[in-house]
PDB file of C-alpha atoms in Angstrom:
ATOM      1  CA  UNK M   3     154.011  40.960 -21.545  1.00 69.00           C
ATOM      2  CA  UNK M   4     152.449  37.647 -23.229  1.00 75.00           C
ATOM      3  CA  UNK M   5     151.391  37.562 -26.845  1.00 86.00           C
ATOM      4  CA  UNK M   6     149.907  35.035 -28.834  1.00 92.00           C
ATOM      5  CA  UNK M   7     150.886  35.038 -33.021  1.00 94.00           C
ATOM      6  CA  UNK M   8     148.324  33.559 -35.537  1.00 95.00           C
ATOM      7  CA  UNK M   9     150.094  33.812 -38.824  1.00 87.00           C
ATOM      8  CA  UNK M  10     147.303  32.406 -40.868  1.00 90.00           C
ATOM      9  CA  UNK M  11     144.202  35.336 -41.440  1.00 92.00           C
ATOM     10  CA  UNK M  12     141.577  32.756 -43.577  1.00 95.00           C
ATOM     11  CA  UNK M  13     142.339  29.578 -44.637  1.00 97.00           C
ATOM     12  CA  UNK M  14     140.161  27.846 -47.429  1.00 97.00           C
ATOM     13  CA  UNK M  15     140.197  24.570 -47.611  1.00 97.00           C
ATOM     14  CA  UNK M  16     138.050  21.960 -48.947  1.00 97.00           C
ATOM     15  CA  UNK M  17     135.825  19.027 -47.070  1.00 96.00           C
ATOM     16  CA  UNK M  18     137.839  16.459 -45.823  1.00 96.00           C
ATOM     17  CA  UNK M  19     141.265  17.944 -46.330  1.00 97.00           C
ATOM     18  CA  UNK M  20     143.256  17.898 -42.761  1.00 97.00           C
ATOM     19  CA  UNK M  21     143.617  21.402 -40.846  1.00 97.00           C
ATOM     20  CA  UNK M  22     146.538  22.662 -39.247  1.00 97.00           C
ATOM     21  CA  UNK M  23     146.079  26.003 -37.774  1.00 97.00           C
ATOM     22  CA  UNK M  24     149.259  28.054 -36.025  1.00 96.00           C
ATOM     23  CA  UNK M  25     149.315  29.399 -32.818  1.00 97.00           C
ATOM     24  CA  UNK M  26     152.736  31.129 -31.118  1.00 96.00           C
ATOM     25  CA  UNK M  27     153.086  32.805 -27.732  1.00 93.00           C
ATOM     26  CA  UNK M  28     155.714  34.595 -26.480  1.00 89.00           C
ATOM     27  CA  UNK M  29     156.472  33.776 -22.336  1.00 81.00           C
ATOM     28  CA  UNK M  30     159.438  31.708 -20.934  1.00 74.00           C
ATOM     29  CA  UNK M  31     157.247  30.138 -17.996  1.00 79.00           C
ATOM     30  CA  UNK M  32     154.672  28.587 -17.206  1.00 83.00           C
ATOM     31  CA  UNK M  33     151.817  28.956 -19.722  1.00 85.00           C
ATOM     32  CA  UNK M  34     148.012  27.402 -19.924  1.00 89.00           C
ATOM     33  CA  UNK M  35     146.536  27.633 -24.029  1.00 92.00           C
ATOM     34  CA  UNK M  36     143.380  27.881 -25.480  1.00 94.00           C
ATOM     35  CA  UNK M  37     141.947  27.037 -28.273  1.00 97.00           C
ATOM     36  CA  UNK M  38     138.357  28.990 -28.953  1.00 96.00           C
ATOM     37  CA  UNK M  39     135.904  29.021 -31.719  1.00 96.00           C
ATOM     38  CA  UNK M  40     133.166  31.518 -32.630  1.00 93.00           C
ATOM     39  CA  UNK M  41     130.943  30.122 -35.431  1.00 94.00           C
ATOM     40  CA  UNK M  42     129.327  32.326 -37.841  1.00 91.00           C
ATOM     41  CA  UNK M  43     126.740  34.454 -35.688  1.00 86.00           C
ATOM     42  CA  UNK M  44     127.800  32.473 -32.485  1.00 88.00           C
ATOM     43  CA  UNK M  45     129.676  33.465 -29.564  1.00 87.00           C
ATOM     44  CA  UNK M  46     133.354  31.901 -28.802  1.00 92.00           C
ATOM     45  CA  UNK M  47     133.188  28.533 -27.621  1.00 93.00           C
ATOM     46  CA  UNK M  48     135.858  26.642 -25.781  1.00 94.00           C
ATOM     47  CA  UNK M  49     137.249  23.160 -28.491  1.00 96.00           C
ATOM     48  CA  UNK M  50     139.924  22.548 -26.317  1.00 95.00           C
ATOM     49  CA  UNK M  51     142.391  23.428 -23.603  1.00 93.00           C
ATOM     50  CA  UNK M  52     146.042  22.563 -22.125  1.00 92.00           C
ATOM     51  CA  UNK M  53     147.616  23.451 -18.347  1.00 86.00           C
ATOM     52  CA  UNK M  54     149.335  20.098 -17.349  1.00 86.00           C
ATOM     53  CA  UNK M  55     149.968  16.688 -18.716  1.00 89.00           C
ATOM     54  CA  UNK M  56     150.070  15.365 -22.259  1.00 93.00           C
ATOM     55  CA  UNK M  57     150.995  17.825 -24.794  1.00 94.00           C
ATOM     56  CA  UNK M  58     148.577  16.561 -27.105  1.00 96.00           C
ATOM     57  CA  UNK M  59     145.493  17.502 -26.072  1.00 96.00           C
ATOM     58  CA  UNK M  60     142.033  16.053 -27.905  1.00 96.00           C
ATOM     59  CA  UNK M  61     138.491  18.297 -28.272  1.00 94.00           C
ATOM     60  CA  UNK M  62     135.286  18.234 -28.831  1.00 93.00           C
ATOM     61  CA  UNK M  63     134.715  17.727 -32.732  1.00 94.00           C
ATOM     62  CA  UNK M  64     137.787  15.406 -33.341  1.00 95.00           C
ATOM     63  CA  UNK M  65     140.055  18.982 -32.959  1.00 97.00           C
ATOM     64  CA  UNK M  66     143.271  18.173 -30.868  1.00 97.00           C
ATOM     65  CA  UNK M  67     146.541  20.649 -30.329  1.00 98.00           C
ATOM     66  CA  UNK M  68     149.884  19.883 -29.487  1.00 96.00           C
ATOM     67  CA  UNK M  69     151.657  21.738 -26.808  1.00 95.00           C
ATOM     68  CA  UNK M  70     155.085  22.368 -28.324  1.00 94.00           C
ATOM     69  CA  UNK M  71     157.197  24.198 -25.382  1.00 91.00           C
ATOM     70  CA  UNK M  72     160.311  24.255 -27.135  1.00 92.00           C
ATOM     71  CA  UNK M  73     159.012  25.667 -30.638  1.00 93.00           C
ATOM     72  CA  UNK M  74     156.464  27.923 -28.046  1.00 93.00           C
ATOM     73  CA  UNK M  75     153.901  26.650 -30.435  1.00 95.00           C
ATOM     74  CA  UNK M  76     150.530  24.794 -29.685  1.00 97.00           C
ATOM     75  CA  UNK M  77     149.410  24.205 -33.058  1.00 97.00           C
ATOM     76  CA  UNK M  78     145.330  23.417 -33.524  1.00 97.00           C
ATOM     77  CA  UNK M  79     144.663  19.733 -36.358  1.00 97.00           C
ATOM     78  CA  UNK M  80     141.993  18.114 -37.567  1.00 97.00           C
ATOM     79  CA  UNK M  81     142.426  15.148 -39.670  1.00 97.00           C
ATOM     80  CA  UNK M  82     139.287  15.780 -42.302  1.00 97.00           C
ATOM     81  CA  UNK M  83     137.675  19.190 -41.996  1.00 97.00           C
ATOM     82  CA  UNK M  84     133.525  19.568 -42.513  1.00 96.00           C
ATOM     83  CA  UNK M  85     131.676  22.537 -44.205  1.00 96.00           C
ATOM     84  CA  UNK M  86     130.128  22.738 -40.324  1.00 96.00           C
ATOM     85  CA  UNK M  87     133.605  23.583 -39.285  1.00 97.00           C
ATOM     86  CA  UNK M  88     133.791  26.800 -41.609  1.00 97.00           C
ATOM     87  CA  UNK M  89     134.617  29.386 -38.757  1.00 97.00           C
ATOM     88  CA  UNK M  90     136.796  31.938 -36.570  1.00 95.00           C
ATOM     89  CA  UNK M  91     139.553  30.378 -34.561  1.00 97.00           C
ATOM     90  CA  UNK M  92     141.217  32.001 -31.105  1.00 96.00           C
ATOM     91  CA  UNK M  93     144.407  30.907 -30.009  1.00 96.00           C
ATOM     92  CA  UNK M  94     144.847  31.953 -26.371  1.00 94.00           C
ATOM     93  CA  UNK M  95     147.389  32.381 -23.704  1.00 91.00           C
ATOM     94  CA  UNK M  96     147.294  32.834 -19.888  1.00 86.00           C
ATOM     95  CA  UNK M  97     150.910  33.096 -18.542  1.00 75.00           C
ATOM     96  CA  UNK M  98     150.860  34.247 -14.983  1.00 62.00           C
ATOM     97  CA  UNK M  99     149.749  31.839 -12.165  1.00 64.00           C
ATOM     98  CA  UNK M 100     147.127  32.996 -10.400  1.00 60.00           C
ATOM     99  CA  UNK M 101     145.847  35.456 -12.959  1.00 65.00           C
ATOM    100  CA  UNK M 102     142.436  34.657 -14.651  1.00 65.00           C
ATOM    101  CA  UNK M 103     143.213  37.076 -17.516  1.00 78.00           C
ATOM    102  CA  UNK M 104     143.591  35.416 -21.236  1.00 86.00           C
ATOM    103  CA  UNK M 105     145.582  37.522 -24.464  1.00 89.00           C
ATOM    104  CA  UNK M 106     144.181  35.976 -27.546  1.00 92.00           C
ATOM    105  CA  UNK M 107     145.397  35.809 -30.778  1.00 94.00           C
ATOM    106  CA  UNK M 108     144.286  37.759 -33.830  1.00 93.00           C
ATOM    107  CA  UNK M 109     142.212  34.669 -34.802  1.00 94.00           C
ATOM    108  CA  UNK M 110     142.071  32.923 -37.846  1.00 96.00           C
ATOM    109  CA  UNK M 111     139.032  32.221 -40.376  1.00 95.00           C
ATOM    110  CA  UNK M 112     138.354  29.272 -41.989  1.00 97.00           C
ATOM    111  CA  UNK M 113     136.214  28.712 -44.324  1.00 97.00           C
ATOM    112  CA  UNK M 114     135.508  25.443 -45.869  1.00 97.00           C
ATOM    113  CA  UNK M 115     134.225  24.697 -49.894  1.00 95.00           C
ATOM    114  CA  UNK M 116     131.789  21.610 -49.808  1.00 90.00           C
TER     115      UNK M 116
ATOM    116  CA  UNK Z  19     120.881  25.942 -17.425  1.00 77.00           C
ATOM    117  CA  UNK Z  20     123.274  28.824 -16.380  1.00 80.00           C
ATOM    118  CA  UNK Z  21     123.856  31.473 -19.054  1.00 90.00           C
ATOM    119  CA  UNK Z  22     125.338  35.035 -19.914  1.00 95.00           C
ATOM    120  CA  UNK Z  23     123.340  37.316 -21.313  1.00 95.00           C
ATOM    121  CA  UNK Z  24     124.384  40.991 -22.850  1.00 97.00           C
ATOM    122  CA  UNK Z  25     121.871  43.947 -23.624  1.00 97.00           C
ATOM    123  CA  UNK Z  26     121.579  45.526 -26.130  1.00 97.00           C
ATOM    124  CA  UNK Z  27     122.457  43.258 -28.678  1.00 95.00           C
ATOM    125  CA  UNK Z  28     122.997  46.075 -31.484  1.00 96.00           C
ATOM    126  CA  UNK Z  29     123.319  50.102 -29.709  1.00 97.00           C
ATOM    127  CA  UNK Z  30     123.509  52.597 -32.276  1.00 97.00           C
ATOM    128  CA  UNK Z  31     124.559  55.889 -31.019  1.00 97.00           C
ATOM    129  CA  UNK Z  32     126.352  59.365 -31.560  1.00 97.00           C
ATOM    130  CA  UNK Z  33     129.436  59.885 -30.346  1.00 97.00           C
ATOM    131  CA  UNK Z  34     130.079  62.184 -26.954  1.00 97.00           C
ATOM    132  CA  UNK Z  35     127.065  60.263 -25.589  1.00 97.00           C
ATOM    133  CA  UNK Z  36     126.819  57.906 -22.535  1.00 97.00           C
ATOM    134  CA  UNK Z  37     126.116  53.995 -23.172  1.00 97.00           C
ATOM    135  CA  UNK Z  38     125.622  50.733 -20.952  1.00 98.00           C
ATOM    136  CA  UNK Z  39     126.278  47.891 -22.069  1.00 98.00           C
ATOM    137  CA  UNK Z  40     124.767  44.795 -19.517  1.00 98.00           C
ATOM    138  CA  UNK Z  41     126.137  41.769 -18.902  1.00 98.00           C
ATOM    139  CA  UNK Z  42     124.561  39.263 -16.348  1.00 98.00           C
ATOM    140  CA  UNK Z  43     125.886  35.689 -15.466  1.00 97.00           C
ATOM    141  CA  UNK Z  44     123.902  33.351 -13.796  1.00 95.00           C
ATOM    142  CA  UNK Z  45     126.764  30.855 -13.591  1.00 91.00           C
ATOM    143  CA  UNK Z  46     127.511  32.519  -9.639  1.00 92.00           C
ATOM    144  CA  UNK Z  47     131.529  32.800 -11.580  1.00 93.00           C
ATOM    145  CA  UNK Z  48     133.362  34.925  -9.628  1.00 92.00           C
ATOM    146  CA  UNK Z  49     135.115  36.356 -12.090  1.00 92.00           C
ATOM    147  CA  UNK Z  50     134.488  38.151 -15.295  1.00 94.00           C
ATOM    148  CA  UNK Z  51     136.114  39.930 -18.015  1.00 94.00           C
ATOM    149  CA  UNK Z  52     134.667  42.872 -21.294  1.00 97.00           C
ATOM    150  CA  UNK Z  53     136.427  42.406 -24.684  1.00 96.00           C
ATOM    151  CA  UNK Z  54     135.645  44.283 -27.702  1.00 96.00           C
ATOM    152  CA  UNK Z  55     136.698  42.574 -31.110  1.00 93.00           C
ATOM    153  CA  UNK Z  56     138.123  44.278 -33.983  1.00 92.00           C
ATOM    154  CA  UNK Z  57     139.145  42.750 -37.446  1.00 85.00           C
ATOM    155  CA  UNK Z  58     142.980  42.367 -37.120  1.00 82.00           C
ATOM    156  CA  UNK Z  59     143.310  42.881 -33.696  1.00 86.00           C
ATOM    157  CA  UNK Z  60     141.409  39.479 -32.712  1.00 86.00           C
ATOM    158  CA  UNK Z  61     140.120  40.311 -28.825  1.00 91.00           C
ATOM    159  CA  UNK Z  62     141.508  42.858 -26.542  1.00 93.00           C
ATOM    160  CA  UNK Z  63     140.876  42.894 -22.917  1.00 93.00           C
ATOM    161  CA  UNK Z  64     139.109  46.072 -21.840  1.00 96.00           C
ATOM    162  CA  UNK Z  65     138.068  46.072 -17.904  1.00 96.00           C
ATOM    163  CA  UNK Z  66     137.943  42.420 -15.465  1.00 93.00           C
ATOM    164  CA  UNK Z  67     136.599  41.690 -12.135  1.00 93.00           C
ATOM    165  CA  UNK Z  68     137.667  39.136  -9.916  1.00 91.00           C
ATOM    166  CA  UNK Z  69     135.073  39.596  -7.355  1.00 92.00           C
ATOM    167  CA  UNK Z  70     132.181  41.794  -5.844  1.00 95.00           C
ATOM    168  CA  UNK Z  71     134.085  45.984  -5.182  1.00 95.00           C
ATOM    169  CA  UNK Z  72     136.962  44.667  -6.818  1.00 94.00           C
ATOM    170  CA  UNK Z  73     137.670  46.252 -10.924  1.00 95.00           C
ATOM    171  CA  UNK Z  74     141.039  45.955 -12.737  1.00 93.00           C
ATOM    172  CA  UNK Z  75     141.855  47.482 -16.413  1.00 94.00           C
ATOM    173  CA  UNK Z  76     142.884  45.513 -19.496  1.00 92.00           C
ATOM    174  CA  UNK Z  77     144.928  46.566 -22.158  1.00 89.00           C
ATOM    175  CA  UNK Z  78     142.627  49.212 -23.709  1.00 95.00           C
ATOM    176  CA  UNK Z  79     140.746  50.582 -20.687  1.00 96.00           C
ATOM    177  CA  UNK Z  80     140.742  53.952 -21.711  1.00 96.00           C
ATOM    178  CA  UNK Z  81     137.195  55.064 -22.238  1.00 97.00           C
ATOM    179  CA  UNK Z  82     135.849  53.048 -20.426  1.00 98.00           C
ATOM    180  CA  UNK Z  83     135.052  52.329 -16.475  1.00 97.00           C
ATOM    181  CA  UNK Z  84     132.868  49.102 -15.194  1.00 97.00           C
ATOM    182  CA  UNK Z  85     131.533  48.713 -11.266  1.00 96.00           C
ATOM    183  CA  UNK Z  86     131.030  45.001  -9.605  1.00 97.00           C
ATOM    184  CA  UNK Z  87     127.912  45.767  -7.292  1.00 97.00           C
ATOM    185  CA  UNK Z  88     126.771  42.261  -7.029  1.00 96.00           C
ATOM    186  CA  UNK Z  89     128.292  38.636  -8.325  1.00 96.00           C
ATOM    187  CA  UNK Z  90     126.208  38.635 -11.904  1.00 97.00           C
ATOM    188  CA  UNK Z  91     126.521  41.810 -13.399  1.00 97.00           C
ATOM    189  CA  UNK Z  92     129.607  43.434 -14.736  1.00 98.00           C
ATOM    190  CA  UNK Z  93     128.098  46.730 -16.946  1.00 98.00           C
ATOM    191  CA  UNK Z  94     130.124  48.112 -19.698  1.00 98.00           C
ATOM    192  CA  UNK Z  95     130.620  51.962 -19.781  1.00 98.00           C
ATOM    193  CA  UNK Z  96     131.488  54.421 -22.226  1.00 97.00           C
ATOM    194  CA  UNK Z  97     131.691  57.856 -20.695  1.00 94.00           C
ATOM    195  CA  UNK Z  98     131.549  60.230 -23.778  1.00 97.00           C
ATOM    196  CA  UNK Z  99     131.114  57.357 -26.862  1.00 97.00           C
ATOM    197  CA  UNK Z 100     134.285  58.186 -29.510  1.00 97.00           C
ATOM    198  CA  UNK Z 101     134.022  56.400 -32.792  1.00 97.00           C
ATOM    199  CA  UNK Z 102     137.268  54.486 -32.278  1.00 96.00           C
ATOM    200  CA  UNK Z 103     134.824  52.939 -29.992  1.00 97.00           C
ATOM    201  CA  UNK Z 104     132.374  51.168 -32.546  1.00 97.00           C
ATOM    202  CA  UNK Z 105     133.020  47.491 -31.951  1.00 97.00           C
ATOM    203  CA  UNK Z 106     131.399  44.391 -30.869  1.00 95.00           C
ATOM    204  CA  UNK Z 107     131.766  43.795 -27.117  1.00 97.00           C
ATOM    205  CA  UNK Z 108     132.167  40.201 -25.014  1.00 96.00           C
ATOM    206  CA  UNK Z 109     131.375  40.011 -21.872  1.00 97.00           C
ATOM    207  CA  UNK Z 110     132.588  36.710 -20.305  1.00 95.00           C
ATOM    208  CA  UNK Z 111     132.692  34.619 -16.970  1.00 94.00           C
ATOM    209  CA  UNK Z 112     135.090  32.002 -15.218  1.00 91.00           C
ATOM    210  CA  UNK Z 113     134.883  30.328 -12.013  1.00 86.00           C
ATOM    211  CA  UNK Z 114     139.080  30.403 -11.643  1.00 74.00           C
ATOM    212  CA  UNK Z 115     142.095  29.199 -10.972  1.00 62.00           C
ATOM    213  CA  UNK Z 116     143.567  30.214 -14.492  1.00 61.00           C
ATOM    214  CA  UNK Z 117     143.249  26.887 -15.771  1.00 62.00           C
ATOM    215  CA  UNK Z 118     139.523  27.679 -16.233  1.00 79.00           C
ATOM    216  CA  UNK Z 119     137.043  27.950 -19.450  1.00 85.00           C
ATOM    217  CA  UNK Z 120     135.742  31.335 -20.203  1.00 90.00           C
ATOM    218  CA  UNK Z 121     132.147  31.467 -20.747  1.00 92.00           C
ATOM    219  CA  UNK Z 122     131.133  34.102 -23.410  1.00 94.00           C
ATOM    220  CA  UNK Z 123     127.972  35.945 -23.948  1.00 95.00           C
ATOM    221  CA  UNK Z 124     126.736  36.480 -27.167  1.00 93.00           C
ATOM    222  CA  UNK Z 125     128.270  39.896 -27.953  1.00 94.00           C
ATOM    223  CA  UNK Z 126     126.707  43.906 -28.309  1.00 96.00           C
ATOM    224  CA  UNK Z 127     127.225  44.994 -31.349  1.00 95.00           C
ATOM    225  CA  UNK Z 128     127.894  49.039 -30.888  1.00 97.00           C
ATOM    226  CA  UNK Z 129     128.199  51.918 -33.696  1.00 97.00           C
ATOM    227  CA  UNK Z 130     128.825  55.208 -32.639  1.00 97.00           C
ATOM    228  CA  UNK Z 131     128.412  57.762 -35.433  1.00 96.00           C
TER     229      UNK Z 131
END
């Protein structure tokens, strides 16, 4: 069965710092990868997704993620974070062709200090 | 604008009671999903449906059931609520295929006493 690991449970950064959140998955076949964000008191929304093509994916609000197949990784990055990026971030994988189910990681809580 | 709504937003119930959580989407999506969110576990899939009359079990389906009688609605029923089912429940929908974005509802916070 597919699984997703997010090793950073809580990350605290100051504004303007650079961000990288780790995401590793376990599945040897074709994968589709997603990052979702949940701002305080709000529902989950899509940040970005990868399913083919350029392994460097750009999403909303200046976020990007790089798919490295050899490392089974899909890390999320942002060069300069803002206080408004405080949220919980979830990595998710869909690893079965024709199967719309997502497997989520446990999430990383990001706190930005002004 | 299309949206996905959940009701109630907050619910307190007692052990052993039957509880139904509503999910309604106006996207006209074929696929609908129910997740529960717990600290340290992220989101875990409870049940899902790929269309009317279709329902499938997810990884944590014990004690839950769903039915899909139309495109818009996928109610989640807890047959006999247990304290272990205290959680935040999210409904989501997608058009498909598997690369498609899932759109989430605002969540229902359920407390079982």
